[in-house]
Coordinates of C-alpha atoms in Angstrom, one line a residue:
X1 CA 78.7 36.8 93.4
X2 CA 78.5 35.9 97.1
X3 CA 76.2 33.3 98.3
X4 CA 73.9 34.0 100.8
X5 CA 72.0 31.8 103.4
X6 CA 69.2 32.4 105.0
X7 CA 68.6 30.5 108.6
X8 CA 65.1 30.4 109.7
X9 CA 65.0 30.1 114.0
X10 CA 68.4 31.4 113.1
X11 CA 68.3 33.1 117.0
X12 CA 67.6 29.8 118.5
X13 CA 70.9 27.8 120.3
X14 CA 70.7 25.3 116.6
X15 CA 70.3 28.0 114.2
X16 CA 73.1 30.1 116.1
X17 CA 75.3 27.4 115.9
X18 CA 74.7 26.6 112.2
X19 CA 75.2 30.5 111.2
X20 CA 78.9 30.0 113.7
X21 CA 79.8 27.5 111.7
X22 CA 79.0 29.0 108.6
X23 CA 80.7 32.0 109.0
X24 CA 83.8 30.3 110.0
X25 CA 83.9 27.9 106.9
X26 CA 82.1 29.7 104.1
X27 CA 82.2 32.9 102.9
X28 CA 78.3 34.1 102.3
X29 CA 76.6 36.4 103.7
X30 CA 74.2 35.2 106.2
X31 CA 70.4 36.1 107.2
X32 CA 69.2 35.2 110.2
X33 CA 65.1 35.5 111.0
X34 CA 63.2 35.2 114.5
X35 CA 60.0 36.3 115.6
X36 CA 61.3 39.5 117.9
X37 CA 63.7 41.7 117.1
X38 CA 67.0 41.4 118.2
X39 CA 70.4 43.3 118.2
X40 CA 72.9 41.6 116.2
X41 CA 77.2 41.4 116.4
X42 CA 78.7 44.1 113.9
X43 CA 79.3 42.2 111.6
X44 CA 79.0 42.1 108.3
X45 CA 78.3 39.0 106.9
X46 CA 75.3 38.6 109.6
X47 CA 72.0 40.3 108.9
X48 CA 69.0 39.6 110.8
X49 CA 65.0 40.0 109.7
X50 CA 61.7 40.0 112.1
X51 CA 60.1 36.6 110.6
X52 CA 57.6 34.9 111.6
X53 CA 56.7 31.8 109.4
X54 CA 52.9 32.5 109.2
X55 CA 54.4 35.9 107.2
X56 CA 53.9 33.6 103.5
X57 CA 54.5 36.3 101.5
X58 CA 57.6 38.0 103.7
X59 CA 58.9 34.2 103.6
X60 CA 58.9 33.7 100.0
X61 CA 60.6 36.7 99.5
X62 CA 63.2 36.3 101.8
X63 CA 63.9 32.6 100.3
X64 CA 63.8 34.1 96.5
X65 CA 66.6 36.4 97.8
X66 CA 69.2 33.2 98.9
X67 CA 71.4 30.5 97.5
X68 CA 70.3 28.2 100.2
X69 CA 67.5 27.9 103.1
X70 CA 68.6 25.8 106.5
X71 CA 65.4 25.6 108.6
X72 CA 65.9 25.4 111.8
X73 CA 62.7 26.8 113.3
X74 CA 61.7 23.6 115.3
X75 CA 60.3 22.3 117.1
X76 CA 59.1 20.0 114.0
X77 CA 56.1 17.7 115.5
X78 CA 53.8 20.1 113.5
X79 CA 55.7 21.6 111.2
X80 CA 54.3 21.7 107.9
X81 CA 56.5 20.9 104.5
X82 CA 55.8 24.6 103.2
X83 CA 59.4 26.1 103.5
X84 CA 60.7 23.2 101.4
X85 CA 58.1 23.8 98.5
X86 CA 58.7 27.4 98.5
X87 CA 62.4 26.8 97.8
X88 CA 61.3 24.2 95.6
X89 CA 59.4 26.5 93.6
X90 CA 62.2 29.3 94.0
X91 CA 64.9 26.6 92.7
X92 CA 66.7 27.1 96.2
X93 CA 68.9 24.3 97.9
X94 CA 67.2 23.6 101.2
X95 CA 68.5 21.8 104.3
X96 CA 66.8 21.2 107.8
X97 CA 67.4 20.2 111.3
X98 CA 64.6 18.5 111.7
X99 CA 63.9 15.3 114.1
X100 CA 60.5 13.8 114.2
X101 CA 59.4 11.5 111.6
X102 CA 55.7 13.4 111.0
X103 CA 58.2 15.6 109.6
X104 CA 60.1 13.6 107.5
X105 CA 57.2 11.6 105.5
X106 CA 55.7 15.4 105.1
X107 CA 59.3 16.3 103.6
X108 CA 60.3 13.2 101.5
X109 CA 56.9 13.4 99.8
X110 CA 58.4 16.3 97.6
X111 CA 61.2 13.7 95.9
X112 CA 59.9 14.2 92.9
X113 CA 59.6 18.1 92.7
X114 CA 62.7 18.5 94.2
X115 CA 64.5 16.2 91.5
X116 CA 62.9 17.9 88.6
X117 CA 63.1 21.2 89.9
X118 CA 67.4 20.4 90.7
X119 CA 66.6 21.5 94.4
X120 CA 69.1 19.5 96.3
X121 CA 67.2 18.7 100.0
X122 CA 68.7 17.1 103.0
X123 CA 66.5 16.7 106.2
X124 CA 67.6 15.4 109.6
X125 CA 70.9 17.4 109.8
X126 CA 72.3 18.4 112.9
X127 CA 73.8 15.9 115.7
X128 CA 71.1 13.1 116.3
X129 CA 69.6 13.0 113.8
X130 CA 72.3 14.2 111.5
X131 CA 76.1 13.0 112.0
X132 CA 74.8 9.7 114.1
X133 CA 73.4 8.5 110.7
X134 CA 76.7 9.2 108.5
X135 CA 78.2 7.3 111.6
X136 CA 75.5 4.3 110.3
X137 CA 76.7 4.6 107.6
X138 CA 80.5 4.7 107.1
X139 CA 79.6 1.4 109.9
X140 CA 77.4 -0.3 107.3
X141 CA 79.5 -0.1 104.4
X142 CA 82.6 -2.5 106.3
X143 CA 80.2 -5.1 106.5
X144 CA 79.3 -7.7 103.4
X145 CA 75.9 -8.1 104.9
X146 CA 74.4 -5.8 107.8
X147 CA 71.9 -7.1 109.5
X148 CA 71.1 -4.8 112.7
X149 CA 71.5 -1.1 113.6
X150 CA 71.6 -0.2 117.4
X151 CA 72.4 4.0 117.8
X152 CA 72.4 5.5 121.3
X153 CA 72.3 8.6 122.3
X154 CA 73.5 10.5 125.6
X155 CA 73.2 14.5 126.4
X156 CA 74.1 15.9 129.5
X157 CA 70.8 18.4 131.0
X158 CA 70.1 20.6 128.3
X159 CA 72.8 20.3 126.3
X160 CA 73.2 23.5 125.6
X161 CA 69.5 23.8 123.1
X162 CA 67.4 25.7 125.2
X163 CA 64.0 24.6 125.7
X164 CA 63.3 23.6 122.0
X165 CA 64.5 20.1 123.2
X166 CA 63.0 20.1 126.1
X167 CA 59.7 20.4 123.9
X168 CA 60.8 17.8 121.5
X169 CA 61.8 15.4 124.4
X170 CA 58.3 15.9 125.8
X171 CA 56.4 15.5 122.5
X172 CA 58.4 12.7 121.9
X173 CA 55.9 10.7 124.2
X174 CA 53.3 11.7 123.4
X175 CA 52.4 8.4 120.8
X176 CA 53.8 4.8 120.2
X177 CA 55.4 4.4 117.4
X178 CA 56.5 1.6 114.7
X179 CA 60.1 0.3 114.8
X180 CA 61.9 -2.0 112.5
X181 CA 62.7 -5.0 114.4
X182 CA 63.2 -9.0 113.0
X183 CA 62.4 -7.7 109.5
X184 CA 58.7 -6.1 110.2
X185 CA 57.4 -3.1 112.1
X186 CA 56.5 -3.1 115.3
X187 CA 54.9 -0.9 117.8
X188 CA 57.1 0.0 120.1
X189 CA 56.2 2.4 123.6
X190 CA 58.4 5.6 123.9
X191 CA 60.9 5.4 126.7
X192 CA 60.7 1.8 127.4
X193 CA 63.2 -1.1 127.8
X194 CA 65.8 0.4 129.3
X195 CA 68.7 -0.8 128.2
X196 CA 72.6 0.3 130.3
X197 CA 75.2 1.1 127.6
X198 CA 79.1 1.9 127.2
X199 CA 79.9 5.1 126.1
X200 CA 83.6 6.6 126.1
X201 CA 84.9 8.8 128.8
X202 CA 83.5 10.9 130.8
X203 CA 79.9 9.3 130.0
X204 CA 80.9 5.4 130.7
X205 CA 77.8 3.0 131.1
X206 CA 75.0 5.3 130.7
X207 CA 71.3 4.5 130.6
X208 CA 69.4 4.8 127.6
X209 CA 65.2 4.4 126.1
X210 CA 63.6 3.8 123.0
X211 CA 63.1 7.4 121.6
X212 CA 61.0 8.0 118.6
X213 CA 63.7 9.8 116.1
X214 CA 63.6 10.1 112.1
X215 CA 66.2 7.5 111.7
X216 CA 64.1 5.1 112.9
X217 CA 61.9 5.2 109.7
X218 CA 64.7 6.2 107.5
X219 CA 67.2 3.5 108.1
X220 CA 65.3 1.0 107.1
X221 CA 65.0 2.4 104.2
X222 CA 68.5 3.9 103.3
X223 CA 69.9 0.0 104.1
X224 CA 67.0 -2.7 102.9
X225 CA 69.3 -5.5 104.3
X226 CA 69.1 -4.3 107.6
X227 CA 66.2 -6.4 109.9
X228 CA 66.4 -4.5 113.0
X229 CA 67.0 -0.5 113.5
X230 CA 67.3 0.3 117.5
X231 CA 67.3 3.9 118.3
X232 CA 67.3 4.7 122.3
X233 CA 68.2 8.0 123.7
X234 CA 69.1 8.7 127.5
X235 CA 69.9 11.5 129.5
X236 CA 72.9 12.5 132.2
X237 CA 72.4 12.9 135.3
X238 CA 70.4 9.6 135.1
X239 CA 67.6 10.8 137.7
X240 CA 66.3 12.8 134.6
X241 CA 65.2 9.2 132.6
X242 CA 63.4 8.1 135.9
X243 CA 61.2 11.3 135.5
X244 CA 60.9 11.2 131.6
X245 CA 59.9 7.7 132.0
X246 CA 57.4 8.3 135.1
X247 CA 56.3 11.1 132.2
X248 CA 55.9 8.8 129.8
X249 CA 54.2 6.1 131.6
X250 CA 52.7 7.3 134.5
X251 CA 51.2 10.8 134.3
X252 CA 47.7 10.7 132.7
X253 CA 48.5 10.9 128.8
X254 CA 46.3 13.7 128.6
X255 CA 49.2 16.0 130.3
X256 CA 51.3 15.0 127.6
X257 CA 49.1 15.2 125.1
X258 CA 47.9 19.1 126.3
X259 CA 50.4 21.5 124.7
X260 CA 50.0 23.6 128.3
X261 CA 51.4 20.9 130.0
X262 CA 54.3 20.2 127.2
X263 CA 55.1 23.7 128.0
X264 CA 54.5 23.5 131.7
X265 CA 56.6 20.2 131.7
X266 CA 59.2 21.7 129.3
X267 CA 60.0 25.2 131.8
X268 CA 60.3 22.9 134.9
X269 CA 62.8 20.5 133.1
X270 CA 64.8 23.8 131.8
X271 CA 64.9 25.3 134.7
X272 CA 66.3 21.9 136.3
X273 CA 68.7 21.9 133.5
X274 CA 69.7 25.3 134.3
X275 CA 70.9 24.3 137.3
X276 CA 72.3 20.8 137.2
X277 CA 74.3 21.8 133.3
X278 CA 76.8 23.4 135.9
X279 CA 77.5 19.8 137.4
X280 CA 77.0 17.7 134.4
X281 CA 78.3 19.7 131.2
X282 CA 76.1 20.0 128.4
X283 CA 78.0 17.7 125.9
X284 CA 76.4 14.5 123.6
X285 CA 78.1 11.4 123.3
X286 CA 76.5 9.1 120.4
X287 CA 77.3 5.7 119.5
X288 CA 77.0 3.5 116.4
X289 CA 76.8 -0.1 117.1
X290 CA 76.4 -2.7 113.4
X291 CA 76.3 -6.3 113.7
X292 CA 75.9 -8.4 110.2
X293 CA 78.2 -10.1 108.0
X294 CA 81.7 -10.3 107.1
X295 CA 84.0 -12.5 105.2
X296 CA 81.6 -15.4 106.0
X297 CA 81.4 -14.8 109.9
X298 CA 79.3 -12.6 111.9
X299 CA 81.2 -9.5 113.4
X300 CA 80.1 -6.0 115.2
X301 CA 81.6 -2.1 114.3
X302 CA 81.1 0.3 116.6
X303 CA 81.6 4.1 116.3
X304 CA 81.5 6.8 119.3
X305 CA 81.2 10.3 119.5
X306 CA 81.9 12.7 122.0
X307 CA 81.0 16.4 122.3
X308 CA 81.6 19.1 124.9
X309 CA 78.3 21.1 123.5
X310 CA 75.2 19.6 121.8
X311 CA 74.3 22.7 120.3
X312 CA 77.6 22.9 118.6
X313 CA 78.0 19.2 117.4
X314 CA 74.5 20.1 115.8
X315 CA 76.2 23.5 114.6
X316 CA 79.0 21.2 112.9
X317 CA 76.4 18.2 111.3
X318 CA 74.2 21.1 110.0
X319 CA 77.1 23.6 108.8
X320 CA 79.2 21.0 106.5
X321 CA 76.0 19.7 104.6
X322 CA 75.6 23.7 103.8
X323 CA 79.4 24.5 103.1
X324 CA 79.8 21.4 100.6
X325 CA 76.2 22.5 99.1
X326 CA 77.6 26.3 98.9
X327 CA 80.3 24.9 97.0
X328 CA 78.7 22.6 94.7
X329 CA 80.6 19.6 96.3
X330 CA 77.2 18.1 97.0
X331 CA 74.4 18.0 94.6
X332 CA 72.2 15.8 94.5
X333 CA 68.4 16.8 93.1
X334 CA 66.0 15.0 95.7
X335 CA 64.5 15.3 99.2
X336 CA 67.3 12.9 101.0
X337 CA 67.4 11.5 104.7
X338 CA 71.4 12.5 105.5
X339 CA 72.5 9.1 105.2
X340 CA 71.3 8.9 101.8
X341 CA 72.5 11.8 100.8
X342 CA 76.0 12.5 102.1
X343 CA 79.2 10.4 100.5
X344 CA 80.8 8.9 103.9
X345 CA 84.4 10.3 102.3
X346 CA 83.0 14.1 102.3
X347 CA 81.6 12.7 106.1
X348 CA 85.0 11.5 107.1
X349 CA 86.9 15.1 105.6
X350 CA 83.8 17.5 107.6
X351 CA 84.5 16.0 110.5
X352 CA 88.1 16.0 110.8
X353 CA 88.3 20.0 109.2
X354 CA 86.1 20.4 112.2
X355 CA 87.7 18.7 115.0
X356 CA 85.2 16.5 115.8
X357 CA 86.6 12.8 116.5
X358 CA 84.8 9.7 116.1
X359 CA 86.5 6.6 117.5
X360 CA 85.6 3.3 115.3
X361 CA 86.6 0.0 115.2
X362 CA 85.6 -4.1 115.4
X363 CA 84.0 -5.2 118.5

């Protein structure tokens, strides 16, 4: 019988990328929801369905009808857990693309149910978070000892999203928020201590922020020896981190705070985007920096990523968790982080069937 997956936000730059993916390394059949309707490619492993996520009854349905759910309806500041307890209940393998940690704690709260019901569930999937943890942690595990996580993050104007990241970049600073640093959490402000950073070609010494991201809280948690977790995210060209931080530290906070003016904020920045994507590219670069422990001495790994579109890196993290899921390659009952839940040799195998290249090596 043929699999089917059903992609909620499916319409969005993400979910379109996921269902691209899919449909070039899986066989199922795929269903694709959004709120309007829309005219869809002839083809016939691509069906679509007028969904919004308020519809709980039309929702459950659709899930009951799938081998696996990949939400990708974002953005996920205020997303409630609900999609994963209806596959939960439905015994349906669930993955998101999710990147705020509000979400995450909501998620990882359902552990339990997940394990007994034999729901395998991965959050964070997708680029950052997503394949930058995996990066963590094929990096952790050549060390005898870690001791500090630093991942940075790059993406050129939109990077190819839409205006969902805009959103999320927005409602990212909105709060402080706690940070693992010298074994204890601290609060740390969003876009602060900039901090200049060597990426590969074409992105070279970049500028990048303390950025509020899942991995922040999961890391920790995934590698307990681990006394610091950095996470910093920047934008290219760099005149968009001098606004985001004026944004973030000197517009009254109740701008941020008022979902008219994350929207109002969000249109301008797109339609800046718009324009300055045909200069800059829309690509990601990510990098993995580990310092800790190794034969007795203290060392640094670092890993790099390049990407000519985000949107499609995010297609790639998203799609592999799905096709080894699809296949039974991955199971593992549980509400899992990424890096907890994907083996760094299935990582290593993804990423290589899909062309993506990630430099590595000893600092």
């Amino acid at each position: 019988m043929t699999d089917r997956v059903l992609i909620l936000g499916g319409r969005g730059r993400i979910g379109g990328s996921v269902a691209r993916d899919l449909l070039t390394h899986t066989q199922a059949e795929i269903l694709i929801t959004g709120r309007t309707p829309a005219q869809m490619q002839d083809n016939t492993s691509l069906q679509y369905m007028v969904l919004d996520l308020a519809e709980v009854e039309k929702l459950r349905q659709a899930i009951a009808s799938v081998n696996l759910v990949v939400h990708c309806a974002g953005p996920f500041h205020y997303r409630d857990a609900n999609v994963l307890k209806m596959c939960i209940e439905h015994g349906v393998n669930y993955i998101d693309v999710s990147d705020h940690r509000s979400f995450t704690i909501k998620a990882l709260q359902y552990h339990e149910k997940a394990m007994a019901a034999g729901v395998t569930a991965v959050v964070n999937t997708g680029i950052f978070p997503g394949i930058s943890n995996s990066m963590v942690r094929h990096d952790i595990e050549q060390f005898d000892i870690p001791e500090k996580i630093h991942l940075s993050y790059l993406v050129s104007g939109s990077g190819g999203a839409g205006i969902t990241v805009m959103r999320t970049t927005f409602l990212g600073l909105q709060n402080p928020f706690e940070a693992w640093i010298d074994g204890r959490w601290q609060t740390v402000k969003p876009y602060s201590e900039r901090e200049v950073v060597e990426f590969p070609s074409p992105y070279k010494r970049s500028g990048v922020y303390w950025f509020d991201m899942p991995e922040t809280f999961t890391l920790p948690h995934a590698f307990p020896a681990v006394k610091t977790v950095i996470t910093k995210f920047g934008s290219v060209p760099d005149f968009y981190n001098h606004l985001t931080w004026i944004a973030a530290h000197v517009f009254p906070k109740s701008w941020i705070k008022n979902p008219k003016g994350v929207e109002f904020l969000s249109h301008v920045s797109h339609g800046m985007t718009d324009f300055t994507d045909q200069f800059t590219g829309i690509g990601v670069a990510v990098r993995s920096e580990v310092t800790g422990q190794k034969n007795n001495q203290k060392a640094v790994y670092c890993s790099t990523l390049t990407h000519a579109n985000t949107a499609a890196a995010a297609g790639c993290g998203t799609g592999s968790i799905a096709q080894f899921l699809l296949e039974g390659t991955l199971k593992k009952p549980g509400v899992w982080p990424v890096e907890e839940a994907l083996p760094t040799d299935l990582f290593t195998k993804t990423m290589q069937s899909r062309g993506v290249t990630i430099q590595a090596n000893w600092q």
